[in-house]
């Protein structure tokens, strides 16, 4: 299971979990500020925006690295093999995190409004959103699209050559190539779905925030609804990434099946315990009623005997 795609996918999942935790903390703090009527938020807005952009950049970098790794594995499987190691994937993850923290440092150092609805009109915030949209969404999406188009062309050419089935090649080599092709297609399908979810959710997110930053709408209800819908779509996409990768990957299906079987087994044990408890209670009740009926019959018998005497 310690493969290069799994390392990148695990990094994406960790980033998603951290993002969801940070989003929940900042949202709760913002809602608590609105309910309690505090003048200042518990968490400064610069900290919230800083970590938001850091995690977004790290996710985009990992998706680009994952797409480029699939490109090297399928299009050039032997030429760049030294770059497709778990150690190199770990180094890429560390570098991506370091660059994300370094690039977003001006956002942390800059001054932002305490409320997110006041921050949209700030020059630093508008500039940060535009730069983040270009370098965290547009350019990574272009890299991912180029990688996947090249991969699909390579896979189609390999599939057509396998269908042709040259007479000189042996059946064992053809079978090995077909198995490798199926495995690459399965991995590619899962990563492609994750990339599409990323493109949709982050596209809506950046479109909404660019509209709020550049147009600066004055209607509070529109600002509130648009920002929360964008954040909700982003969180939904982050929650779906690990599930999609786990369900679409053949290597992960046995583990998911094992988890599902264990849950069913525990549920069955709980149901059996509940049934056993009910049966014990019902048996005790029936035994108690039988004993009371026996004692009453004995009392009646003794009363009749005493009357006769």
PDB file of C-alpha atoms in Angstrom:
ATOM      1  CA  UNK A   1       0.000   0.000   0.000  1.00  0.00           C
ATOM      2  CA  UNK A   2       3.018   2.324   0.322  1.00  0.00           C
ATOM      3  CA  UNK A   3       2.975   3.456  -3.282  1.00  0.00           C
ATOM      4  CA  UNK A   4       3.699   6.881  -4.720  1.00  0.00           C
ATOM      5  CA  UNK A   5       0.048   7.712  -5.655  1.00  0.00           C
ATOM      6  CA  UNK A   6      -1.075   6.648  -2.184  1.00  0.00           C
ATOM      7  CA  UNK A   7       1.506   8.979  -0.603  1.00  0.00           C
ATOM      8  CA  UNK A   8       0.180  11.936  -2.570  1.00  0.00           C
ATOM      9  CA  UNK A   9      -3.424  10.904  -1.875  1.00  0.00           C
ATOM     10  CA  UNK A  10      -2.684  10.546   1.853  1.00  0.00           C
ATOM     11  CA  UNK A  11      -1.182  14.040   1.853  1.00  0.00           C
ATOM     12  CA  UNK A  12      -4.322  15.366   0.153  1.00  0.00           C
ATOM     13  CA  UNK A  13      -6.528  13.611   2.727  1.00  0.00           C
ATOM     14  CA  UNK A  14      -4.487  15.038   5.627  1.00  0.00           C
ATOM     15  CA  UNK A  15      -4.743  18.503   4.081  1.00  0.00           C
ATOM     16  CA  UNK A  16      -8.510  18.085   3.690  1.00  0.00           C
ATOM     17  CA  UNK A  17      -8.921  17.015   7.327  1.00  0.00           C
ATOM     18  CA  UNK A  18      -6.852  19.974   8.589  1.00  0.00           C
ATOM     19  CA  UNK A  19      -8.846  22.318   6.359  1.00  0.00           C
ATOM     20  CA  UNK A  20     -12.172  21.014   7.688  1.00  0.00           C
ATOM     21  CA  UNK A  21     -10.969  21.373  11.293  1.00  0.00           C
ATOM     22  CA  UNK A  22      -9.743  24.925  10.674  1.00  0.00           C
ATOM     23  CA  UNK A  23     -12.941  25.844   8.811  1.00  0.00           C
ATOM     24  CA  UNK A  24     -15.109  24.535  11.637  1.00  0.00           C
ATOM     25  CA  UNK A  25     -13.075  26.426  14.268  1.00  0.00           C
ATOM     26  CA  UNK A  26     -13.121  29.729  12.377  1.00  0.00           C
ATOM     27  CA  UNK A  27     -16.820  29.418  11.492  1.00  0.00           C
ATOM     28  CA  UNK A  28     -17.747  28.684  15.104  1.00  0.00           C
ATOM     29  CA  UNK A  29     -15.668  31.663  16.247  1.00  0.00           C
ATOM     30  CA  UNK A  30     -17.330  33.935  13.664  1.00  0.00           C
ATOM     31  CA  UNK A  31     -20.819  32.749  14.603  1.00  0.00           C
ATOM     32  CA  UNK A  32     -20.031  33.160  18.311  1.00  0.00           C
ATOM     33  CA  UNK A  33     -18.898  36.712  17.597  1.00  0.00           C
ATOM     34  CA  UNK A  34     -22.150  37.456  15.767  1.00  0.00           C
ATOM     35  CA  UNK A  35     -24.340  35.937  18.480  1.00  0.00           C
ATOM     36  CA  UNK A  36     -22.529  37.470  21.444  1.00  0.00           C
ATOM     37  CA  UNK A  37     -22.111  40.869  19.790  1.00  0.00           C
ATOM     38  CA  UNK A  38     -18.355  41.076  20.412  1.00  0.00           C
ATOM     39  CA  UNK A  39     -16.492  43.882  18.681  1.00  0.00           C
ATOM     40  CA  UNK A  40     -13.509  41.683  17.844  1.00  0.00           C
ATOM     41  CA  UNK A  41     -13.378  38.063  16.796  1.00  0.00           C
ATOM     42  CA  UNK A  42     -11.552  35.479  18.890  1.00  0.00           C
ATOM     43  CA  UNK A  43      -9.496  34.432  15.845  1.00  0.00           C
ATOM     44  CA  UNK A  44      -8.080  37.312  13.753  1.00  0.00           C
ATOM     45  CA  UNK A  45      -9.273  37.337  10.175  1.00  0.00           C
ATOM     46  CA  UNK A  46      -5.688  37.421   8.869  1.00  0.00           C
ATOM     47  CA  UNK A  47      -4.986  34.075  10.576  1.00  0.00           C
ATOM     48  CA  UNK A  48      -8.138  32.519   9.104  1.00  0.00           C
ATOM     49  CA  UNK A  49      -7.446  33.731   5.552  1.00  0.00           C
ATOM     50  CA  UNK A  50      -3.765  32.768   5.852  1.00  0.00           C
ATOM     51  CA  UNK A  51      -4.443  29.144   6.792  1.00  0.00           C
ATOM     52  CA  UNK A  52      -7.255  28.939   4.251  1.00  0.00           C
ATOM     53  CA  UNK A  53      -4.942  29.924   1.407  1.00  0.00           C
ATOM     54  CA  UNK A  54      -2.077  27.760   2.718  1.00  0.00           C
ATOM     55  CA  UNK A  55      -4.242  24.637   2.742  1.00  0.00           C
ATOM     56  CA  UNK A  56      -5.723  25.503  -0.652  1.00  0.00           C
ATOM     57  CA  UNK A  57      -2.263  25.905  -2.179  1.00  0.00           C
ATOM     58  CA  UNK A  58      -1.062  22.646  -0.595  1.00  0.00           C
ATOM     59  CA  UNK A  59      -4.075  20.760  -1.992  1.00  0.00           C
ATOM     60  CA  UNK A  60      -3.529  22.183  -5.482  1.00  0.00           C
ATOM     61  CA  UNK A  61       0.186  21.334  -5.354  1.00  0.00           C
ATOM     62  CA  UNK A  62      -0.546  17.738  -4.323  1.00  0.00           C
ATOM     63  CA  UNK A  63      -3.099  17.330  -7.122  1.00  0.00           C
ATOM     64  CA  UNK A  64      -0.555  18.641  -9.633  1.00  0.00           C
ATOM     65  CA  UNK A  65       2.101  16.294  -8.254  1.00  0.00           C
ATOM     66  CA  UNK A  66      -0.337  13.378  -8.422  1.00  0.00           C
ATOM     67  CA  UNK A  67      -1.227  14.159 -12.041  1.00  0.00           C
ATOM     68  CA  UNK A  68       2.445  14.557 -13.009  1.00  0.00           C
ATOM     69  CA  UNK A  69       3.311  11.281 -11.256  1.00  0.00           C
ATOM     70  CA  UNK A  70       0.631   9.473 -13.274  1.00  0.00           C
ATOM     71  CA  UNK A  71       2.030  11.095 -16.409  1.00  0.00           C
ATOM     72  CA  UNK A  72       5.520   9.750 -15.664  1.00  0.00           C
ATOM     73  CA  UNK A  73       4.197   6.311 -14.674  1.00  0.00           C
ATOM     74  CA  UNK A  74       2.069   5.778 -17.787  1.00  0.00           C
ATOM     75  CA  UNK A  75       3.751   7.776 -20.542  1.00  0.00           C
ATOM     76  CA  UNK A  76       7.397   7.313 -19.435  1.00  0.00           C
ATOM     77  CA  UNK A  77       7.372   4.263 -17.113  1.00  0.00           C
ATOM     78  CA  UNK A  78      11.128   3.535 -17.273  1.00  0.00           C
ATOM     79  CA  UNK A  79      12.723   6.845 -18.219  1.00  0.00           C
ATOM     80  CA  UNK A  80      12.009   8.751 -14.978  1.00  0.00           C
ATOM     81  CA  UNK A  81      11.714   5.824 -12.578  1.00  0.00           C
ATOM     82  CA  UNK A  82      14.125   7.378 -10.064  1.00  0.00           C
ATOM     83  CA  UNK A  83      11.647  10.209  -9.468  1.00  0.00           C
ATOM     84  CA  UNK A  84       8.820   7.797  -8.669  1.00  0.00           C
ATOM     85  CA  UNK A  85       9.774   6.715  -5.155  1.00  0.00           C
ATOM     86  CA  UNK A  86       8.060   7.101  -1.793  1.00  0.00           C
ATOM     87  CA  UNK A  87      11.007   9.154  -0.515  1.00  0.00           C
ATOM     88  CA  UNK A  88      10.738  11.579  -3.434  1.00  0.00           C
ATOM     89  CA  UNK A  89       6.960  11.864  -2.882  1.00  0.00           C
ATOM     90  CA  UNK A  90       7.590  12.711   0.785  1.00  0.00           C
ATOM     91  CA  UNK A  91      10.128  15.388  -0.218  1.00  0.00           C
ATOM     92  CA  UNK A  92       7.649  16.865  -2.715  1.00  0.00           C
ATOM     93  CA  UNK A  93       4.985  17.023   0.008  1.00  0.00           C
ATOM     94  CA  UNK A  94       7.323  18.809   2.432  1.00  0.00           C
ATOM     95  CA  UNK A  95       8.405  21.299  -0.255  1.00  0.00           C
ATOM     96  CA  UNK A  96       4.759  21.955  -1.213  1.00  0.00           C
ATOM     97  CA  UNK A  97       3.840  22.733   2.395  1.00  0.00           C
ATOM     98  CA  UNK A  98       6.892  24.964   2.879  1.00  0.00           C
ATOM     99  CA  UNK A  99       6.215  26.925  -0.322  1.00  0.00           C
ATOM    100  CA  UNK A 100       2.528  27.304   0.606  1.00  0.00           C
ATOM    101  CA  UNK A 101       3.409  28.747   4.012  1.00  0.00           C
ATOM    102  CA  UNK A 102       6.046  31.052   2.502  1.00  0.00           C
ATOM    103  CA  UNK A 103       3.904  32.361  -0.365  1.00  0.00           C
ATOM    104  CA  UNK A 104       0.967  33.239   1.900  1.00  0.00           C
ATOM    105  CA  UNK A 105       3.087  35.032   4.536  1.00  0.00           C
ATOM    106  CA  UNK A 106       2.167  38.563   3.260  1.00  0.00           C
ATOM    107  CA  UNK A 107      -1.493  37.753   3.948  1.00  0.00           C
ATOM    108  CA  UNK A 108      -0.664  36.912   7.559  1.00  0.00           C
ATOM    109  CA  UNK A 109       1.473  40.032   7.978  1.00  0.00           C
ATOM    110  CA  UNK A 110      -1.048  42.339   6.317  1.00  0.00           C
ATOM    111  CA  UNK A 111      -3.957  44.047   8.007  1.00  0.00           C
ATOM    112  CA  UNK A 112      -7.439  42.715   7.388  1.00  0.00           C
ATOM    113  CA  UNK A 113     -10.804  43.611   8.808  1.00  0.00           C
ATOM    114  CA  UNK A 114     -12.125  41.683  11.768  1.00  0.00           C
ATOM    115  CA  UNK A 115     -15.180  40.556   9.802  1.00  0.00           C
ATOM    116  CA  UNK A 116     -14.982  38.743   6.487  1.00  0.00           C
ATOM    117  CA  UNK A 117     -17.740  40.922   5.013  1.00  0.00           C
ATOM    118  CA  UNK A 118     -15.675  44.062   5.597  1.00  0.00           C
ATOM    119  CA  UNK A 119     -12.477  42.476   4.267  1.00  0.00           C
ATOM    120  CA  UNK A 120     -13.669  42.048   0.682  1.00  0.00           C
ATOM    121  CA  UNK A 121     -13.056  45.706  -0.158  1.00  0.00           C
ATOM    122  CA  UNK A 122      -9.491  45.774   1.194  1.00  0.00           C
ATOM    123  CA  UNK A 123      -6.800  46.131  -1.460  1.00  0.00           C
ATOM    124  CA  UNK A 124      -4.576  43.430   0.083  1.00  0.00           C
ATOM    125  CA  UNK A 125      -7.435  40.952   0.190  1.00  0.00           C
ATOM    126  CA  UNK A 126      -8.446  41.609  -3.436  1.00  0.00           C
ATOM    127  CA  UNK A 127      -4.838  41.214  -4.580  1.00  0.00           C
ATOM    128  CA  UNK A 128      -4.453  38.021  -2.555  1.00  0.00           C
ATOM    129  CA  UNK A 129      -7.587  36.469  -4.043  1.00  0.00           C
ATOM    130  CA  UNK A 130      -6.489  37.290  -7.618  1.00  0.00           C
ATOM    131  CA  UNK A 131      -2.973  35.887  -7.083  1.00  0.00           C
ATOM    132  CA  UNK A 132      -4.350  32.811  -5.329  1.00  0.00           C
ATOM    133  CA  UNK A 133      -6.860  32.223  -8.135  1.00  0.00           C
ATOM    134  CA  UNK A 134      -4.126  32.357 -10.787  1.00  0.00           C
ATOM    135  CA  UNK A 135      -1.459  30.310  -9.019  1.00  0.00           C
ATOM    136  CA  UNK A 136      -3.710  27.985  -6.989  1.00  0.00           C
ATOM    137  CA  UNK A 137      -6.463  27.273  -9.497  1.00  0.00           C
ATOM    138  CA  UNK A 138      -5.858  28.358 -13.106  1.00  0.00           C
ATOM    139  CA  UNK A 139      -2.243  27.215 -13.523  1.00  0.00           C
ATOM    140  CA  UNK A 140      -2.688  23.907 -11.604  1.00  0.00           C
ATOM    141  CA  UNK A 141      -5.832  23.179 -13.611  1.00  0.00           C
ATOM    142  CA  UNK A 142      -3.929  23.736 -16.860  1.00  0.00           C
ATOM    143  CA  UNK A 143      -1.099  21.445 -15.697  1.00  0.00           C
ATOM    144  CA  UNK A 144      -3.567  18.742 -14.624  1.00  0.00           C
ATOM    145  CA  UNK A 145      -5.506  19.003 -17.903  1.00  0.00           C
ATOM    146  CA  UNK A 146      -2.324  18.740 -20.016  1.00  0.00           C
ATOM    147  CA  UNK A 147      -1.121  15.717 -18.026  1.00  0.00           C
ATOM    148  CA  UNK A 148      -4.431  13.879 -18.320  1.00  0.00           C
ATOM    149  CA  UNK A 149      -4.859  14.599 -22.025  1.00  0.00           C
ATOM    150  CA  UNK A 150      -1.387  13.184 -22.685  1.00  0.00           C
ATOM    151  CA  UNK A 151      -2.114  10.174 -20.458  1.00  0.00           C
ATOM    152  CA  UNK A 152      -5.393   9.426 -22.221  1.00  0.00           C
ATOM    153  CA  UNK A 153      -3.726   9.613 -25.633  1.00  0.00           C
ATOM    154  CA  UNK A 154      -1.022   7.206 -24.453  1.00  0.00           C
ATOM    155  CA  UNK A 155      -3.559   4.782 -22.976  1.00  0.00           C
ATOM    156  CA  UNK A 156      -5.677   4.790 -26.137  1.00  0.00           C
ATOM    157  CA  UNK A 157      -2.624   4.055 -28.276  1.00  0.00           C
ATOM    158  CA  UNK A 158      -1.610   1.187 -25.970  1.00  0.00           C
ATOM    159  CA  UNK A 159      -5.149  -0.211 -25.992  1.00  0.00           C
ATOM    160  CA  UNK A 160      -5.296  -0.105 -29.791  1.00  0.00           C
ATOM    161  CA  UNK A 161      -1.935  -1.887 -30.043  1.00  0.00           C
ATOM    162  CA  UNK A 162      -3.158  -4.575 -27.636  1.00  0.00           C
ATOM    163  CA  UNK A 163      -6.328  -5.061 -29.689  1.00  0.00           C
ATOM    164  CA  UNK A 164      -4.200  -5.503 -32.784  1.00  0.00           C
ATOM    165  CA  UNK A 165      -2.224  -8.260 -31.047  1.00  0.00           C
ATOM    166  CA  UNK A 166       0.978  -8.683 -32.994  1.00  0.00           C
ATOM    167  CA  UNK A 167       1.787 -12.307 -33.741  1.00  0.00           C
ATOM    168  CA  UNK A 168       5.390 -12.000 -32.577  1.00  0.00           C
ATOM    169  CA  UNK A 169       4.435 -11.072 -29.006  1.00  0.00           C
ATOM    170  CA  UNK A 170       3.631 -13.870 -26.587  1.00  0.00           C
ATOM    171  CA  UNK A 171       0.315 -14.279 -24.809  1.00  0.00           C
ATOM    172  CA  UNK A 172       1.918 -13.859 -21.371  1.00  0.00           C
ATOM    173  CA  UNK A 173       3.368 -10.449 -22.264  1.00  0.00           C
ATOM    174  CA  UNK A 174       0.017  -9.387 -23.702  1.00  0.00           C
ATOM    175  CA  UNK A 175      -1.727 -10.488 -20.518  1.00  0.00           C
ATOM    176  CA  UNK A 176       0.767  -8.566 -18.373  1.00  0.00           C
ATOM    177  CA  UNK A 177       0.342  -5.427 -20.457  1.00  0.00           C
ATOM    178  CA  UNK A 178      -3.441  -5.695 -20.323  1.00  0.00           C
ATOM    179  CA  UNK A 179      -3.365  -6.052 -16.521  1.00  0.00           C
ATOM    180  CA  UNK A 180      -1.081  -3.037 -16.214  1.00  0.00           C
ATOM    181  CA  UNK A 181      -3.377  -1.102 -18.531  1.00  0.00           C
ATOM    182  CA  UNK A 182      -6.444  -1.957 -16.430  1.00  0.00           C
ATOM    183  CA  UNK A 183      -4.642  -0.967 -13.236  1.00  0.00           C
ATOM    184  CA  UNK A 184      -3.510   2.343 -14.714  1.00  0.00           C
ATOM    185  CA  UNK A 185      -7.030   3.025 -15.951  1.00  0.00           C
ATOM    186  CA  UNK A 186      -8.477   2.350 -12.480  1.00  0.00           C
ATOM    187  CA  UNK A 187      -5.984   4.682 -10.791  1.00  0.00           C
ATOM    188  CA  UNK A 188      -6.468   7.304 -13.489  1.00  0.00           C
ATOM    189  CA  UNK A 189     -10.254   7.164 -13.160  1.00  0.00           C
ATOM    190  CA  UNK A 190     -10.174   7.835  -9.408  1.00  0.00           C
ATOM    191  CA  UNK A 191      -7.675  10.687  -9.715  1.00  0.00           C
ATOM    192  CA  UNK A 192      -9.595  12.170 -12.647  1.00  0.00           C
ATOM    193  CA  UNK A 193     -12.818  12.266 -10.610  1.00  0.00           C
ATOM    194  CA  UNK A 194     -10.963  13.972  -7.745  1.00  0.00           C
ATOM    195  CA  UNK A 195      -9.570  16.516 -10.227  1.00  0.00           C
ATOM    196  CA  UNK A 196     -13.060  17.182 -11.615  1.00  0.00           C
ATOM    197  CA  UNK A 197     -14.454  17.681  -8.094  1.00  0.00           C
ATOM    198  CA  UNK A 198     -11.560  20.055  -7.405  1.00  0.00           C
ATOM    199  CA  UNK A 199     -12.212  21.998 -10.624  1.00  0.00           C
ATOM    200  CA  UNK A 200     -15.934  22.360  -9.879  1.00  0.00           C
ATOM    201  CA  UNK A 201     -15.764  23.248  -6.183  1.00  0.00           C
ATOM    202  CA  UNK A 202     -12.763  25.552  -6.302  1.00  0.00           C
ATOM    203  CA  UNK A 203     -14.076  27.118  -9.500  1.00  0.00           C
ATOM    204  CA  UNK A 204     -17.287  28.120  -7.732  1.00  0.00           C
ATOM    205  CA  UNK A 205     -15.292  29.239  -4.682  1.00  0.00           C
ATOM    206  CA  UNK A 206     -12.935  31.524  -6.604  1.00  0.00           C
ATOM    207  CA  UNK A 207     -15.728  32.824  -8.837  1.00  0.00           C
ATOM    208  CA  UNK A 208     -17.770  33.850  -5.788  1.00  0.00           C
ATOM    209  CA  UNK A 209     -14.830  35.437  -3.981  1.00  0.00           C
ATOM    210  CA  UNK A 210     -13.669  37.310  -7.083  1.00  0.00           C
ATOM    211  CA  UNK A 211     -17.204  38.636  -7.520  1.00  0.00           C
ATOM    212  CA  UNK A 212     -17.299  39.731  -3.877  1.00  0.00           C
ATOM    213  CA  UNK A 213     -13.848  41.321  -4.079  1.00  0.00           C
ATOM    214  CA  UNK A 214     -14.077  43.109  -7.432  1.00  0.00           C
ATOM    215  CA  UNK A 215     -17.778  44.042  -7.539  1.00  0.00           C
ATOM    216  CA  UNK A 216     -18.101  44.736  -3.774  1.00  0.00           C
ATOM    217  CA  UNK A 217     -21.875  44.182  -3.461  1.00  0.00           C
ATOM    218  CA  UNK A 218     -23.572  46.149  -0.693  1.00  0.00           C
ATOM    219  CA  UNK A 219     -26.384  43.676  -0.041  1.00  0.00           C
ATOM    220  CA  UNK A 220     -25.464  41.827   3.162  1.00  0.00           C
ATOM    221  CA  UNK A 221     -27.798  38.912   2.413  1.00  0.00           C
ATOM    222  CA  UNK A 222     -26.173  38.273  -0.984  1.00  0.00           C
ATOM    223  CA  UNK A 223     -22.687  38.435   0.518  1.00  0.00           C
ATOM    224  CA  UNK A 224     -23.661  36.118   3.358  1.00  0.00           C
ATOM    225  CA  UNK A 225     -25.374  33.557   1.095  1.00  0.00           C
ATOM    226  CA  UNK A 226     -22.706  33.539  -1.618  1.00  0.00           C
ATOM    227  CA  UNK A 227     -19.755  33.198   0.762  1.00  0.00           C
ATOM    228  CA  UNK A 228     -21.390  30.403   2.754  1.00  0.00           C
ATOM    229  CA  UNK A 229     -22.470  28.475  -0.361  1.00  0.00           C
ATOM    230  CA  UNK A 230     -18.907  28.684  -1.724  1.00  0.00           C
ATOM    231  CA  UNK A 231     -17.433  27.508   1.583  1.00  0.00           C
ATOM    232  CA  UNK A 232     -20.004  24.707   1.817  1.00  0.00           C
ATOM    233  CA  UNK A 233     -19.183  23.427  -1.682  1.00  0.00           C
ATOM    234  CA  UNK A 234     -15.490  23.529  -0.863  1.00  0.00           C
ATOM    235  CA  UNK A 235     -16.009  21.520   2.342  1.00  0.00           C
ATOM    236  CA  UNK A 236     -18.204  18.979   0.517  1.00  0.00           C
ATOM    237  CA  UNK A 237     -15.504  18.484  -2.105  1.00  0.00           C
ATOM    238  CA  UNK A 238     -12.859  17.993   0.567  1.00  0.00           C
ATOM    239  CA  UNK A 239     -15.033  15.394   2.300  1.00  0.00           C
ATOM    240  CA  UNK A 240     -15.604  13.507  -0.954  1.00  0.00           C
ATOM    241  CA  UNK A 241     -11.930  13.221  -1.972  1.00  0.00           C
ATOM    242  CA  UNK A 242     -10.928  10.377   0.415  1.00  0.00           C
ATOM    243  CA  UNK A 243     -14.191   8.507  -0.223  1.00  0.00           C
ATOM    244  CA  UNK A 244     -13.791   8.719  -4.005  1.00  0.00           C
ATOM    245  CA  UNK A 245     -10.172   7.590  -3.877  1.00  0.00           C
ATOM    246  CA  UNK A 246     -11.025   4.702  -1.553  1.00  0.00           C
ATOM    247  CA  UNK A 247     -14.002   3.466  -3.567  1.00  0.00           C
ATOM    248  CA  UNK A 248     -12.393   3.804  -6.989  1.00  0.00           C
ATOM    249  CA  UNK A 249      -9.067   2.205  -6.089  1.00  0.00           C
ATOM    250  CA  UNK A 250      -9.016  -1.618  -6.332  1.00  0.00           C
ATOM    251  CA  UNK A 251      -6.310  -1.825  -3.651  1.00  0.00           C
ATOM    252  CA  UNK A 252      -8.494  -0.054  -1.107  1.00  0.00           C
ATOM    253  CA  UNK A 253     -11.716  -1.966  -1.742  1.00  0.00           C
ATOM    254  CA  UNK A 254     -10.807  -5.019   0.411  1.00  0.00           C
ATOM    255  CA  UNK A 255     -10.042  -2.708   3.353  1.00  0.00           C
ATOM    256  CA  UNK A 256     -13.300  -0.821   2.910  1.00  0.00           C
ATOM    257  CA  UNK A 257     -15.141  -4.142   2.663  1.00  0.00           C
ATOM    258  CA  UNK A 258     -13.424  -5.286   5.861  1.00  0.00           C
ATOM    259  CA  UNK A 259     -14.503  -2.105   7.667  1.00  0.00           C
ATOM    260  CA  UNK A 260     -18.070  -2.552   6.411  1.00  0.00           C
ATOM    261  CA  UNK A 261     -18.124  -6.204   7.533  1.00  0.00           C
ATOM    262  CA  UNK A 262     -16.843  -5.251  10.987  1.00  0.00           C
ATOM    263  CA  UNK A 263     -19.534  -2.599  11.339  1.00  0.00           C
ATOM    264  CA  UNK A 264     -22.180  -5.142  10.331  1.00  0.00           C
ATOM    265  CA  UNK A 265     -20.736  -7.684  12.760  1.00  0.00           C
ATOM    266  CA  UNK A 266     -20.801  -5.227  15.652  1.00  0.00           C
ATOM    267  CA  UNK A 267     -24.325  -4.181  14.758  1.00  0.00           C
ATOM    268  CA  UNK A 268     -25.338  -7.840  14.664  1.00  0.00           C
ATOM    269  CA  UNK A 269     -23.800  -8.420  18.090  1.00  0.00           C
ATOM    270  CA  UNK A 270     -25.662  -5.438  19.504  1.00  0.00           C
ATOM    271  CA  UNK A 271     -28.901  -6.725  17.995  1.00  0.00           C
ATOM    272  CA  UNK A 272     -28.238 -10.210  19.366  1.00  0.00           C
ATOM    273  CA  UNK A 273     -27.524  -8.767  22.804  1.00  0.00           C
ATOM    274  CA  UNK A 274     -30.724  -6.785  22.639  1.00  0.00           C
ATOM    275  CA  UNK A 275     -32.702  -9.851  21.574  1.00  0.00           C
ATOM    276  CA  UNK A 276     -31.076 -11.959  24.283  1.00  0.00           C
ATOM    277  CA  UNK A 277     -31.885  -9.302  26.874  1.00  0.00           C
ATOM    278  CA  UNK A 278     -35.470  -9.174  25.676  1.00  0.00           C
ATOM    279  CA  UNK A 279     -35.712 -12.963  25.743  1.00  0.00           C
ATOM    280  CA  UNK A 280     -34.300 -13.083  29.285  1.00  0.00           C
ATOM    281  CA  UNK A 281     -36.767 -10.434  30.405  1.00  0.00           C
ATOM    282  CA  UNK A 282     -39.661 -12.206  28.720  1.00  0.00           C
ATOM    283  CA  UNK A 283     -38.622 -15.538  30.260  1.00  0.00           C
ATOM    284  CA  UNK A 284     -38.331 -13.929  33.677  1.00  0.00           C
ATOM    285  CA  UNK A 285     -41.759 -12.359  33.279  1.00  0.00           C
ATOM    286  CA  UNK A 286     -43.320 -15.652  32.198  1.00  0.00           C
ATOM    287  CA  UNK A 287     -41.617 -17.506  35.053  1.00  0.00           C
ATOM    288  CA  UNK A 288     -42.816 -14.856  37.475  1.00  0.00           C
ATOM    289  CA  UNK A 289     -46.386 -15.125  36.240  1.00  0.00           C
ATOM    290  CA  UNK A 290     -46.208 -18.905  36.460  1.00  0.00           C
ATOM    291  CA  UNK A 291     -44.909 -18.711  40.037  1.00  0.00           C
ATOM    292  CA  UNK A 292     -47.607 -16.254  41.066  1.00  0.00           C
ATOM    293  CA  UNK A 293     -50.271 -18.416  39.469  1.00  0.00           C
ATOM    294  CA  UNK A 294     -48.895 -21.476  41.298  1.00  0.00           C
ATOM    295  CA  UNK A 295     -48.846 -19.672  44.641  1.00  0.00           C
ATOM    296  CA  UNK A 296     -52.392 -18.443  44.110  1.00  0.00           C
ATOM    297  CA  UNK A 297     -53.565 -21.962  43.240  1.00  0.00           C
ATOM    298  CA  UNK A 298     -51.843 -23.306  46.360  1.00  0.00           C
ATOM    299  CA  UNK A 299     -53.556 -20.674  48.500  1.00  0.00           C
ATOM    300  CA  UNK A 300     -56.939 -21.545  47.006  1.00  0.00           C
ATOM    301  CA  UNK A 301     -56.326 -25.241  47.646  1.00  0.00           C
ATOM    302  CA  UNK A 302     -55.368 -24.606  51.270  1.00  0.00           C
ATOM    303  CA  UNK A 303     -58.442 -22.432  51.795  1.00  0.00           C
ATOM    304  CA  UNK A 304     -60.754 -25.112  50.410  1.00  0.00           C
ATOM    305  CA  UNK A 305     -59.099 -27.773  52.584  1.00  0.00           C
ATOM    306  CA  UNK A 306     -59.495 -25.630  55.707  1.00  0.00           C
ATOM    307  CA  UNK A 307     -63.149 -25.006  54.917  1.00  0.00           C
ATOM    308  CA  UNK A 308     -63.786 -28.708  54.498  1.00  0.00           C
ATOM    309  CA  UNK A 309     -62.128 -29.423  57.837  1.00  0.00           C
TER     310      UNK A 309
END
